[in-house]
mmCIF file of C-alpha atoms in Angstrom:
data_model
loop_
_atom_site.group_PDB
_atom_site.id
_atom_site.type_symbol
_atom_site.label_atom_id
_atom_site.label_comp_id
_atom_site.label_asym_id
_atom_site.label_seq_id
_atom_site.Cartn_x
_atom_site.Cartn_y
_atom_site.Cartn_z
ATOM 1 C CA MET A 1 0.000 0.000 0.000
ATOM 2 C CA VAL A 2 1.404 3.400 -1.015
ATOM 3 C CA SER A 3 1.722 5.776 1.920
ATOM 4 C CA CYS A 4 0.182 9.228 2.107
ATOM 5 C CA VAL A 5 2.468 12.143 1.220
ATOM 6 C CA ARG A 6 2.606 14.967 3.765
ATOM 7 C CA VAL A 7 3.431 18.369 2.219
ATOM 8 C CA TRP A 8 4.006 21.626 4.121
ATOM 9 C CA LEU A 9 3.715 25.152 2.691
ATOM 10 C CA ASN A 10 4.897 27.940 5.013
ATOM 11 C CA ARG A 11 3.543 31.504 4.918
ATOM 12 C CA THR A 12 2.830 31.267 1.225
ATOM 13 C CA TYR A 13 0.753 33.367 -1.160
ATOM 14 C CA ALA A 14 -3.036 33.117 -1.138
ATOM 15 C CA GLU A 15 -2.969 31.880 -4.756
ATOM 16 C CA ASN A 16 -1.290 28.691 -3.589
ATOM 17 C CA VAL A 17 -4.663 27.342 -2.510
ATOM 18 C CA PHE A 18 -4.680 26.151 -6.125
ATOM 19 C CA PHE A 19 -1.215 24.592 -5.735
ATOM 20 C CA MET A 20 -2.772 22.611 -2.881
ATOM 21 C CA ASP A 21 -5.827 21.674 -4.941
ATOM 22 C CA GLN A 22 -3.604 20.251 -7.672
ATOM 23 C CA LEU A 23 -1.584 18.164 -5.221
ATOM 24 C CA ARG A 24 -4.772 16.519 -4.039
ATOM 25 C CA ARG A 25 -5.956 15.901 -7.610
ATOM 26 C CA ASN A 26 -2.669 14.371 -8.720
ATOM 27 C CA PRO A 27 -2.731 11.977 -11.704
ATOM 28 C CA SER A 28 -0.987 9.280 -9.633
ATOM 29 C CA ASP A 29 -4.085 9.143 -7.426
ATOM 30 C CA ARG A 30 -1.741 9.349 -4.438
ATOM 31 C CA ALA A 31 -3.157 10.417 -1.093
ATOM 32 C CA VAL A 32 -1.803 13.834 -0.092
ATOM 33 C CA GLU A 33 -2.219 15.640 3.219
ATOM 34 C CA ILE A 34 -1.287 19.304 3.339
ATOM 35 C CA HIS A 35 -0.007 21.253 6.311
ATOM 36 C CA ALA A 36 0.069 25.055 6.162
ATOM 37 C CA THR A 37 1.415 27.749 8.450
ATOM 38 C CA HIS A 38 0.946 31.495 8.230
ATOM 39 C CA GLY A 39 1.088 34.638 10.338
ATOM 40 C CA ASP A 40 -2.409 35.698 9.269
ATOM 41 C CA PRO A 41 -5.178 33.564 10.793
ATOM 42 C CA ASP A 42 -7.462 34.587 7.914
ATOM 43 C CA SER A 43 -5.115 33.384 5.184
ATOM 44 C CA PRO A 44 -7.083 31.149 2.781
ATOM 45 C CA VAL A 45 -4.197 28.662 2.666
ATOM 46 C CA LEU A 46 -4.878 27.816 6.313
ATOM 47 C CA ALA A 47 -8.502 27.046 5.520
ATOM 48 C CA ALA A 48 -7.534 24.973 2.479
ATOM 49 C CA ALA A 49 -5.027 22.831 4.404
ATOM 50 C CA ASP A 50 -5.737 19.575 6.217
ATOM 51 C CA THR A 51 -3.840 20.811 9.283
ATOM 52 C CA ALA A 52 -2.591 24.306 10.047
ATOM 53 C CA ASP A 53 -0.689 26.344 12.619
ATOM 54 C CA LEU A 54 -0.230 30.051 13.208
ATOM 55 C CA GLU A 55 3.441 30.958 12.949
ATOM 56 C CA PRO A 56 5.062 32.838 15.840
ATOM 57 C CA GLU A 57 6.052 36.387 14.910
ATOM 58 C CA GLY A 58 9.461 37.973 15.285
ATOM 59 C CA LEU A 59 11.610 34.870 14.863
ATOM 60 C CA SER A 60 15.131 35.381 13.524
ATOM 61 C CA PRO A 61 16.075 33.250 10.482
ATOM 62 C CA ALA A 62 18.022 30.873 12.745
ATOM 63 C CA ALA A 63 15.134 30.572 15.185
ATOM 64 C CA TYR A 64 12.750 30.011 12.299
ATOM 65 C CA VAL A 65 14.845 27.058 11.109
ATOM 66 C CA GLU A 66 14.471 25.486 14.558
ATOM 67 C CA TYR A 67 10.735 26.107 14.412
ATOM 68 C CA ALA A 68 10.576 24.552 10.931
ATOM 69 C CA LEU A 69 12.514 21.463 11.974
ATOM 70 C CA ALA A 70 10.166 21.004 14.919
ATOM 71 C CA GLN A 71 7.154 21.298 12.596
ATOM 72 C CA CYS A 72 8.581 18.693 10.225
ATOM 73 C CA ARG A 73 9.271 16.226 13.024
ATOM 74 C CA ARG A 74 5.941 16.768 14.772
ATOM 75 C CA ARG A 75 3.838 16.662 11.610
ATOM 76 C CA GLY A 76 5.780 13.926 9.791
ATOM 77 C CA ILE A 77 6.406 16.164 6.767
ATOM 78 C CA ASP A 78 7.687 14.393 3.658
ATOM 79 C CA VAL A 79 8.114 17.492 1.448
ATOM 80 C CA PHE A 80 8.565 21.073 2.684
ATOM 81 C CA VAL A 81 8.009 23.965 0.219
ATOM 82 C CA PRO A 82 9.666 26.918 1.993
ATOM 83 C CA ARG A 83 8.936 30.504 1.013
ATOM 84 C CA LEU A 84 9.538 32.491 4.213
ATOM 85 C CA HIS A 85 13.236 32.380 5.220
ATOM 86 C CA GLN A 86 14.010 30.154 2.254
ATOM 87 C CA ALA A 87 17.744 30.985 2.325
ATOM 88 C CA ALA A 88 18.104 30.006 5.989
ATOM 89 C CA VAL A 89 16.068 26.833 5.552
ATOM 90 C CA VAL A 90 17.998 25.468 2.557
ATOM 91 C CA ALA A 91 21.301 26.073 4.347
ATOM 92 C CA HIS A 92 20.171 23.326 6.768
ATOM 93 C CA ARG A 93 19.057 20.806 4.149
ATOM 94 C CA ALA A 94 20.993 17.957 5.783
ATOM 95 C CA GLU A 95 19.138 18.461 9.063
ATOM 96 C CA PHE A 96 15.765 18.373 7.318
ATOM 97 C CA GLU A 97 16.785 15.225 5.440
ATOM 98 C CA ALA A 98 17.791 13.633 8.747
ATOM 99 C CA ALA A 99 14.260 14.429 9.955
ATOM 100 C CA GLY A 100 12.851 12.622 6.899
ATOM 101 C CA THR A 101 11.877 15.815 5.047
ATOM 102 C CA ALA A 102 12.826 16.699 1.466
ATOM 103 C CA LEU A 103 13.100 20.421 0.661
ATOM 104 C CA LEU A 104 11.381 21.521 -2.523
ATOM 105 C CA ALA A 105 13.814 24.408 -3.052
ATOM 106 C CA PRO A 106 17.190 25.101 -4.704
ATOM 107 C CA PRO A 107 20.540 24.763 -2.889
ATOM 108 C CA PRO A 108 21.769 27.758 -0.822
ATOM 109 C CA GLU A 109 24.275 28.874 -3.474
ATOM 110 C CA ALA A 110 21.522 29.317 -6.062
ATOM 111 C CA VAL A 111 19.201 31.101 -3.629
ATOM 112 C CA ALA A 112 22.018 33.507 -2.662
ATOM 113 C CA VAL A 113 22.667 34.552 -6.276
ATOM 114 C CA PHE A 114 19.076 35.590 -6.891
ATOM 115 C CA GLN A 115 18.319 37.283 -3.572
ATOM 116 C CA ASP A 116 19.995 40.438 -4.875
ATOM 117 C CA LYS A 117 18.930 41.592 -8.348
ATOM 118 C CA VAL A 118 22.261 43.314 -9.039
ATOM 119 C CA ILE A 119 24.235 40.159 -8.260
ATOM 120 C CA ALA A 120 21.721 38.197 -10.330
ATOM 121 C CA TYR A 121 22.052 40.466 -13.364
ATOM 122 C CA GLU A 122 25.837 40.366 -13.183
ATOM 123 C CA ALA A 123 25.787 36.577 -12.868
ATOM 124 C CA VAL A 124 23.429 35.819 -15.767
ATOM 125 C CA GLN A 125 25.393 38.117 -18.072
ATOM 126 C CA THR A 126 28.387 35.812 -17.638
ATOM 127 C CA ILE A 127 26.415 32.988 -19.290
ATOM 128 C CA GLY A 128 25.173 35.158 -22.144
ATOM 129 C CA VAL A 129 21.646 35.998 -20.986
ATOM 130 C CA PRO A 130 20.752 39.597 -21.920
ATOM 131 C CA VAL A 131 19.644 42.028 -19.203
ATOM 132 C CA PRO A 132 18.433 45.630 -19.411
ATOM 133 C CA PRO A 133 20.744 48.522 -18.485
ATOM 134 C CA TRP A 134 20.607 49.134 -14.743
ATOM 135 C CA TRP A 135 22.020 51.319 -11.991
ATOM 136 C CA ARG A 136 22.269 50.551 -8.295
ATOM 137 C CA VAL A 137 21.056 53.606 -6.381
ATOM 138 C CA ARG A 138 21.508 54.430 -2.693
ATOM 139 C CA SER A 139 21.227 58.236 -2.576
ATOM 140 C CA PRO A 140 19.259 61.138 -4.131
ATOM 141 C CA ASP A 141 22.207 62.173 -6.312
ATOM 142 C CA GLU A 142 22.643 58.654 -7.663
ATOM 143 C CA LEU A 143 18.930 58.514 -8.449
ATOM 144 C CA VAL A 144 19.030 61.785 -10.399
ATOM 145 C CA SER A 145 22.088 60.647 -12.349
ATOM 146 C CA ALA A 146 20.510 57.316 -13.303
ATOM 147 C CA VAL A 147 17.191 58.866 -14.320
ATOM 148 C CA GLN A 148 18.915 61.529 -16.424
ATOM 149 C CA GLU A 149 21.026 58.911 -18.185
ATOM 150 C CA LEU A 150 18.001 56.784 -19.038
ATOM 151 C CA GLU A 151 15.960 59.772 -20.204
ATOM 152 C CA SER A 152 18.834 60.946 -22.416
ATOM 153 C CA ARG A 153 18.600 57.565 -24.162
ATOM 154 C CA GLY A 154 14.869 57.990 -24.709
ATOM 155 C CA HIS A 155 13.710 55.625 -21.938
ATOM 156 C CA ARG A 156 11.291 56.048 -19.048
ATOM 157 C CA ALA A 157 12.994 55.250 -15.746
ATOM 158 C CA CYS A 158 11.583 52.999 -13.044
ATOM 159 C CA PHE A 159 12.947 51.602 -9.805
ATOM 160 C CA LYS A 160 12.386 48.682 -7.451
ATOM 161 C CA PRO A 161 14.171 47.259 -4.409
ATOM 162 C CA ALA A 162 17.410 45.458 -5.234
ATOM 163 C CA SER A 163 16.145 42.682 -2.967
ATOM 164 C CA GLY A 164 12.457 41.905 -2.971
ATOM 165 C CA ALA A 165 9.711 39.695 -4.331
ATOM 166 C CA GLY A 166 6.990 40.305 -6.864
ATOM 167 C CA GLY A 167 6.058 43.883 -7.676
ATOM 168 C CA VAL A 168 6.534 45.222 -4.142
ATOM 169 C CA GLY A 169 8.157 48.667 -4.253
ATOM 170 C CA PHE A 170 8.039 49.021 -8.044
ATOM 171 C CA ARG A 171 7.505 52.614 -9.224
ATOM 172 C CA VAL A 172 7.770 54.459 -12.545
ATOM 173 C CA ILE A 173 9.402 57.893 -12.522
ATOM 174 C CA THR A 174 7.554 60.796 -14.105
ATOM 175 C CA ARG A 175 8.526 64.462 -14.475
ATOM 176 C CA SER A 176 4.916 65.615 -14.269
ATOM 177 C CA PRO A 177 4.160 67.550 -11.054
ATOM 178 C CA PHE A 178 1.818 65.978 -8.538
ATOM 179 C CA SER A 179 -1.740 67.087 -9.243
ATOM 180 C CA LEU A 180 -5.343 66.038 -8.880
ATOM 181 C CA ALA A 181 -4.786 63.749 -11.850
ATOM 182 C CA GLN A 182 -2.850 61.442 -9.490
ATOM 183 C CA LEU A 183 -5.841 61.369 -7.141
ATOM 184 C CA ASP A 184 -8.347 60.426 -9.803
ATOM 185 C CA GLY A 185 -9.203 56.764 -10.310
ATOM 186 C CA PHE A 186 -7.145 53.919 -8.876
ATOM 187 C CA PRO A 187 -3.657 54.311 -7.365
ATOM 188 C CA SER A 188 -0.914 54.355 -9.972
ATOM 189 C CA PRO A 189 2.721 53.170 -9.931
ATOM 190 C CA TYR A 190 3.760 56.527 -11.447
ATOM 191 C CA VAL A 191 5.479 58.883 -9.006
ATOM 192 C CA PRO A 192 6.948 62.360 -9.654
ATOM 193 C CA LEU A 193 10.736 62.500 -9.376
ATOM 194 C CA ASP A 194 10.677 65.582 -7.127
ATOM 195 C CA LEU A 195 8.496 63.789 -4.551
ATOM 196 C CA VAL A 196 10.851 60.815 -4.470
ATOM 197 C CA LEU A 197 13.862 63.107 -4.000
ATOM 198 C CA ASP A 198 12.098 65.068 -1.250
ATOM 199 C CA ALA A 199 11.301 61.837 0.596
ATOM 200 C CA LEU A 200 14.883 60.626 0.323
ATOM 201 C CA ARG A 201 16.352 63.915 1.522
ATOM 202 C CA GLN A 202 13.919 64.341 4.414
ATOM 203 C CA THR A 203 14.482 60.879 5.842
ATOM 204 C CA GLY A 204 18.230 60.857 5.276
ATOM 205 C CA GLU A 205 18.094 57.063 5.226
ATOM 206 C CA PRO A 206 19.875 55.115 2.497
ATOM 207 C CA VAL A 207 17.905 53.027 0.053
ATOM 208 C CA ASP A 208 18.982 50.129 -2.116
ATOM 209 C CA TRP A 209 17.178 50.420 -5.428
ATOM 210 C CA LEU A 210 17.670 49.105 -8.911
ATOM 211 C CA VAL A 211 16.949 51.809 -11.507
ATOM 212 C CA MET A 212 16.317 50.653 -15.056
ATOM 213 C CA PRO A 213 14.205 51.449 -18.135
ATOM 214 C CA ARG A 214 10.521 50.601 -18.091
ATOM 215 C CA LEU A 215 10.353 47.341 -20.040
ATOM 216 C CA GLU A 216 7.578 46.606 -22.511
ATOM 217 C CA GLN A 217 5.102 43.768 -22.910
ATOM 218 C CA PRO A 218 4.657 40.947 -23.496
ATOM 219 C CA GLU A 219 5.861 39.664 -20.171
ATOM 220 C CA VAL A 220 6.762 35.991 -20.331
ATOM 221 C CA SER A 221 7.068 34.027 -17.122
ATOM 222 C CA VAL A 222 8.803 30.678 -17.650
ATOM 223 C CA ASP A 223 8.049 27.989 -15.078
ATOM 224 C CA CYS A 224 10.935 25.526 -14.808
ATOM 225 C CA LEU A 225 11.239 22.160 -13.088
ATOM 226 C CA THR A 226 14.894 21.170 -12.658
ATOM 227 C CA GLY A 227 16.429 18.036 -11.169
ATOM 228 C CA THR A 228 19.338 17.898 -8.744
ATOM 229 C CA ASP A 229 21.412 16.806 -11.747
ATOM 230 C CA ASP A 230 20.937 20.388 -13.069
ATOM 231 C CA ARG A 231 18.834 19.164 -16.007
ATOM 232 C CA VAL A 232 15.547 20.921 -16.747
ATOM 233 C CA ARG A 233 12.580 18.550 -16.942
ATOM 234 C CA MET A 234 9.950 21.191 -17.763
ATOM 235 C CA ALA A 235 10.003 24.729 -19.190
ATOM 236 C CA ILE A 236 6.700 26.357 -20.173
ATOM 237 C CA GLY A 237 6.143 30.061 -20.742
ATOM 238 C CA ARG A 238 3.084 31.944 -19.529
ATOM 239 C CA THR A 239 2.485 35.153 -21.464
ATOM 240 C CA LYS A 240 0.915 38.338 -20.134
ATOM 241 C CA ASN A 241 -0.137 41.230 -22.339
ATOM 242 C CA GLY A 242 -2.483 43.496 -20.412
ATOM 243 C CA ARG A 243 -5.481 41.497 -19.258
ATOM 244 C CA ARG A 244 -4.862 38.713 -21.796
ATOM 245 C CA ARG A 245 -2.885 35.652 -20.698
ATOM 246 C CA GLY A 246 -1.634 32.707 -22.716
ATOM 247 C CA PHE A 247 1.132 30.134 -23.118
ATOM 248 C CA THR A 248 4.226 29.780 -25.279
ATOM 249 C CA LEU A 249 6.979 27.292 -26.123
ATOM 250 C CA ASP A 250 8.951 29.841 -28.146
ATOM 251 C CA GLU A 251 12.668 29.209 -27.639
ATOM 252 C CA ARG A 252 13.367 32.953 -27.501
ATOM 253 C CA TRP A 253 12.039 32.738 -23.946
ATOM 254 C CA LEU A 254 12.617 29.099 -23.021
ATOM 255 C CA GLU A 255 16.257 28.778 -24.065
ATOM 256 C CA PRO A 256 17.623 31.543 -21.772
ATOM 257 C CA ALA A 257 15.391 30.286 -18.952
ATOM 258 C CA ARG A 258 16.850 26.781 -19.275
ATOM 259 C CA ARG A 259 20.345 28.250 -19.398
ATOM 260 C CA ILE A 260 19.744 30.047 -16.095
ATOM 261 C CA ALA A 261 18.018 27.115 -14.369
ATOM 262 C CA GLU A 262 20.700 24.636 -15.382
ATOM 263 C CA GLY A 263 23.673 27.008 -15.088
ATOM 264 C CA PHE A 264 22.879 28.041 -11.520
ATOM 265 C CA GLY A 265 21.306 24.822 -10.252
ATOM 266 C CA LEU A 266 17.795 26.142 -9.674
ATOM 267 C CA HIS A 267 16.604 22.750 -8.503
ATOM 268 C CA HIS A 268 12.904 21.928 -8.257
ATOM 269 C CA LEU A 269 10.535 24.785 -9.147
ATOM 270 C CA SER A 270 11.704 28.218 -10.291
ATOM 271 C CA ASN A 271 10.142 31.051 -12.229
ATOM 272 C CA ILE A 272 12.146 33.164 -14.675
ATOM 273 C CA GLN A 273 10.589 36.338 -16.063
ATOM 274 C CA PHE A 274 11.354 38.256 -19.246
ATOM 275 C CA ARG A 275 10.125 41.433 -20.921
ATOM 276 C CA MET A 276 11.026 43.329 -24.063
ATOM 277 C CA PHE A 277 13.769 45.961 -24.237
ATOM 278 C CA GLY A 278 13.306 47.337 -27.726
ATOM 279 C CA GLU A 279 13.200 44.289 -29.985
ATOM 280 C CA GLN A 280 15.064 41.993 -27.586
ATOM 281 C CA PRO A 281 13.739 39.820 -24.751
ATOM 282 C CA VAL A 282 15.706 40.563 -21.572
ATOM 283 C CA LEU A 283 15.673 39.073 -18.100
ATOM 284 C CA MET A 284 13.445 40.875 -15.631
ATOM 285 C CA ASP A 285 13.532 38.673 -12.522
ATOM 286 C CA VAL A 286 14.252 35.182 -11.208
ATOM 287 C CA ASN A 287 12.208 33.565 -8.442
ATOM 288 C CA THR A 288 13.724 30.580 -6.657
ATOM 289 C CA ARG A 289 10.240 29.434 -5.620
ATOM 290 C CA PRO A 290 7.035 28.293 -7.312
ATOM 291 C CA ALA A 291 5.240 31.181 -9.014
ATOM 292 C CA GLY A 292 1.839 32.278 -7.761
ATOM 293 C CA GLY A 293 0.450 31.533 -11.233
ATOM 294 C CA LEU A 294 2.022 28.074 -11.578
ATOM 295 C CA HIS A 295 -1.363 26.366 -11.365
ATOM 296 C CA GLN A 296 -2.374 28.001 -14.662
ATOM 297 C CA LEU A 297 -0.342 25.299 -16.429
ATOM 298 C CA SER A 298 -3.296 23.007 -15.702
ATOM 299 C CA LEU A 299 -4.844 24.677 -18.777
ATOM 300 C CA CYS A 300 -2.070 22.935 -20.738
ATOM 301 C CA GLY A 301 -2.757 19.555 -19.129
ATOM 302 C CA VAL A 302 0.243 19.821 -16.761
ATOM 303 C CA ASN A 303 0.093 19.356 -12.978
ATOM 304 C CA ALA A 304 3.380 21.079 -12.112
ATOM 305 C CA PRO A 305 3.008 20.981 -8.300
ATOM 306 C CA TRP A 306 2.665 17.194 -8.312
ATOM 307 C CA LEU A 307 5.574 16.766 -10.744
ATOM 308 C CA ALA A 308 7.718 18.808 -8.363
ATOM 309 C CA VAL A 309 6.692 16.730 -5.345
ATOM 310 C CA GLN A 310 7.499 13.559 -7.264
ATOM 311 C CA LEU A 311 10.939 14.932 -8.118
ATOM 312 C CA ALA A 312 11.566 15.924 -4.495
ATOM 313 C CA LEU A 313 10.682 12.363 -3.422
ATOM 314 C CA GLY A 314 13.181 10.931 -5.922
ATOM 315 C CA GLU A 315 10.557 9.872 -8.471
ATOM 316 C CA ASP A 316 11.916 11.411 -11.678
ATOM 317 C CA PRO A 317 9.031 12.334 -14.016
ATOM 318 C CA GLY A 318 11.368 12.614 -17.019
ATOM 319 C CA GLU A 319 11.004 15.296 -19.667
ATOM 320 C CA VAL A 320 7.650 17.046 -19.416
ATOM 321 C CA VAL A 321 6.085 18.366 -22.618
ATOM 322 C CA PRO A 322 2.578 19.862 -22.444
ATOM 323 C CA PRO A 323 0.134 17.817 -24.545
ATOM 324 C CA PHE A 324 -1.339 21.100 -25.830
ATOM 325 C CA LEU A 325 -1.207 24.832 -25.165
ATOM 326 C CA GLY A 326 -4.335 26.092 -23.479
ATOM 327 C CA GLN A 327 -6.404 28.825 -25.055
ATOM 328 C CA ASP A 328 -5.963 32.480 -24.085
ATOM 329 C CA TYR A 329 -7.572 33.446 -20.795
ATOM 330 C CA THR A 330 -7.939 36.149 -18.182
ATOM 331 C CA VAL A 331 -8.410 35.923 -14.417
ATOM 332 C CA VAL A 332 -11.445 36.812 -12.326
ATOM 333 C CA SER A 333 -12.038 36.882 -8.576
ATOM 334 C CA GLY A 334 -14.460 34.969 -6.405
ATOM 335 C CA PRO A 335 -14.995 33.853 -2.797
ATOM 336 C CA ARG A 336 -12.869 31.331 -0.954
ATOM 337 C CA PRO A 337 -13.881 29.852 2.445
ATOM 338 C CA LEU A 338 -12.002 30.835 5.603
ATOM 339 C CA ARG A 339 -11.809 29.153 8.970
ATOM 340 C CA PRO A 340 -14.801 29.997 11.161
ATOM 341 C CA LEU A 341 -12.790 31.866 13.809
ATOM 342 C CA SER A 342 -9.865 34.299 13.676
ATOM 343 C CA LEU A 343 -7.305 33.594 16.375
ATOM 344 C CA PRO A 344 -5.148 36.261 18.043
ATOM 345 C CA GLN A 345 -1.565 36.808 16.987
ATOM 346 C CA ARG A 346 1.117 35.374 19.247
ATOM 347 C CA GLY A 347 4.475 36.899 20.151
ATOM 348 C CA PRO A 348 7.844 35.203 19.490
ATOM 349 C CA GLY A 349 8.027 33.861 23.032
ATOM 350 C CA LEU A 350 4.730 32.015 22.859
ATOM 351 C CA PRO A 351 3.897 28.872 20.873
ATOM 352 C CA ALA A 352 1.540 29.329 17.953
ATOM 353 C CA PRO A 353 -1.782 27.605 18.584
ATOM 354 C CA ALA A 354 -2.630 24.663 16.382
ATOM 355 C CA LEU A 355 -5.608 25.290 14.161
ATOM 356 C CA GLY A 356 -6.415 21.621 13.746
ATOM 357 C CA ALA A 357 -8.060 19.875 10.833
ATOM 358 C CA VAL A 358 -10.131 21.697 8.260
ATOM 359 C CA PRO A 359 -13.844 20.839 8.452
ATOM 360 C CA ALA A 360 -14.922 18.753 5.506
ATOM 361 C CA ALA A 361 -17.237 21.489 4.270
ATOM 362 C CA ALA A 362 -14.318 23.919 4.011
ATOM 363 C CA ALA A 363 -12.195 21.662 1.830
ATOM 364 C CA PRO A 364 -12.285 22.568 -1.884
ATOM 365 C CA PRO A 365 -14.376 20.205 -4.016
ATOM 366 C CA ALA A 366 -12.702 17.867 -6.466
ATOM 367 C CA ARG A 367 -14.556 19.569 -9.294
ATOM 368 C CA ARG A 368 -16.558 22.786 -9.079
ATOM 369 C CA PRO A 369 -20.262 22.089 -9.620
ATOM 370 C CA VAL A 370 -22.165 24.147 -12.135
ATOM 371 C CA GLY A 371 -23.285 27.418 -10.588
ATOM 372 C CA GLU A 372 -20.796 27.396 -7.713
ATOM 373 C CA PRO A 373 -18.910 30.702 -7.203
ATOM 374 C CA LEU A 374 -15.405 30.948 -8.640
ATOM 375 C CA SER A 375 -12.592 30.385 -6.187
ATOM 376 C CA ALA A 376 -10.275 33.330 -5.399
ATOM 377 C CA THR A 377 -8.844 34.203 -8.848
ATOM 378 C CA GLU A 378 -9.634 31.784 -11.618
ATOM 379 C CA PRO A 379 -8.708 31.574 -15.322
ATOM 380 C CA ARG A 380 -11.498 32.281 -17.771
ATOM 381 C CA PRO A 381 -11.136 31.841 -21.558
ATOM 382 C CA LEU A 382 -10.920 34.831 -23.886
ATOM 383 C CA ALA A 383 -11.816 35.082 -27.567
ATOM 384 C CA GLY A 384 -9.561 36.168 -30.373
ATOM 385 C CA PRO A 385 -5.789 36.194 -31.026
ATOM 386 C CA VAL A 386 -3.084 37.873 -28.951
ATOM 387 C CA ALA A 387 0.144 39.460 -30.141
ATOM 388 C CA VAL A 388 2.936 37.471 -28.483
ATOM 389 C CA ALA A 389 6.148 35.796 -29.584
ATOM 390 C CA GLU A 390 4.383 32.938 -31.334
ATOM 391 C CA PRO A 391 0.808 32.071 -32.362
ATOM 392 C CA MET A 392 -1.260 30.798 -29.464
ATOM 393 C CA THR A 393 -2.846 27.377 -29.812
ATOM 394 C CA ALA A 394 -6.394 26.953 -28.565
ATOM 395 C CA PRO A 395 -7.477 23.300 -28.266
ATOM 396 C CA GLY A 396 -11.079 24.254 -27.636
ATOM 397 C CA THR A 397 -11.348 22.171 -24.471
ATOM 398 C CA ARG A 398 -10.270 22.729 -20.895
ATOM 399 C CA PRO A 399 -8.405 19.920 -19.116
ATOM 400 C CA ALA A 400 -9.576 18.458 -15.836
ATOM 401 C CA GLY A 401 -8.390 20.604 -12.962
ATOM 402 C CA ALA A 402 -8.588 23.786 -15.035
ATOM 403 C CA GLU A 403 -10.426 25.479 -12.196
ATOM 404 C CA ALA A 404 -7.017 26.576 -10.929
ATOM 405 C CA ALA A 405 -6.555 30.327 -10.952
ATOM 406 C CA ASP A 406 -4.093 33.191 -10.997
ATOM 407 C CA ALA A 407 -3.428 36.311 -9.035
ATOM 408 C CA ALA A 408 -5.288 39.447 -10.052
ATOM 409 C CA ALA A 409 -4.601 40.723 -13.581
ATOM 410 C CA GLY A 410 -1.308 42.534 -13.703
ATOM 411 C CA ALA A 411 0.104 40.947 -10.566
ATOM 412 C CA PRO A 412 3.629 39.487 -10.769
ATOM 413 C CA ALA A 413 4.001 35.786 -11.379
#
């Protein structure tokens, strides 16, 4: 009799409720139990899990590793998918293995390279992957110099933290003065240069920003599955052009992604993002974790979360080629159940209370019945072609499990 696989996701994104759904609906028909931890008692991943705990706040990376090891031993975790404190966790891989837990994450050397975008850009250039021009900025004068240089070349400047995830802290520089136009409609990423300089000068605190030209669409996010032998098993591109989403196997995007994943040992799941700089695709970012939109590959008949768990358990799935490319789609929002009671936050000196098993009614159904509300953010098909690097193929049917969804339109992968 094949044993149940216990998988733990720590303080992960809300969209990973769909990652969890796909693990349960795996094509191997293997029993999977999911443990989740989070600092927010109202996180939907806690409600979607079989067992859950609130994480203690204020733990140092070293203390968090001890907490994680205790969780793995107590819960009998077979596969741990770390997001919070990933670098500290993977540095103790041998200790997790001794506890019987496989880490679904790259080795510490690979994580270290891509924690800092400047180091990452310098590193990928050595293997021939193109990157946009960039400046590391820590002061008002450096910011002005970088913006002026980009504008003299005909580009619009933007900045983001040199270390960070997703689109947090991303802003586009404008020379237009602040006016009521900025207060009309929804908040915008555009910020006047003079306001940024005033903020920097008033605080007197250093920043660590990457300043670069605003890159153009399409954005292509390549999901890679790589073995510990540094060989890529899966590389599939997800395209984003405004609201429209799609898929691509164009080697203009896949070849540099494979080169990065294999060259730097990005074992297990990684996500490598590109945009256009003029007529050339250039690297935008590298995530050493599963992307929030990974579950969208179900529209191509691929269950990437389960393939990754298999690989972590030593069950090599071999080369993975999607049987078809799903039709173009967008994402829409809908309700997702939460646990019936919010629990208070706990300080670092107190143990986090166990949340126990999810009631059966709160568990997501194996297949959404007709008329049931959409879950969180879910892919919906679109009509018509989209201008991307290659023609999109629309099979006309949705595969089983296609109820997986993405983050809100425009959110980073």
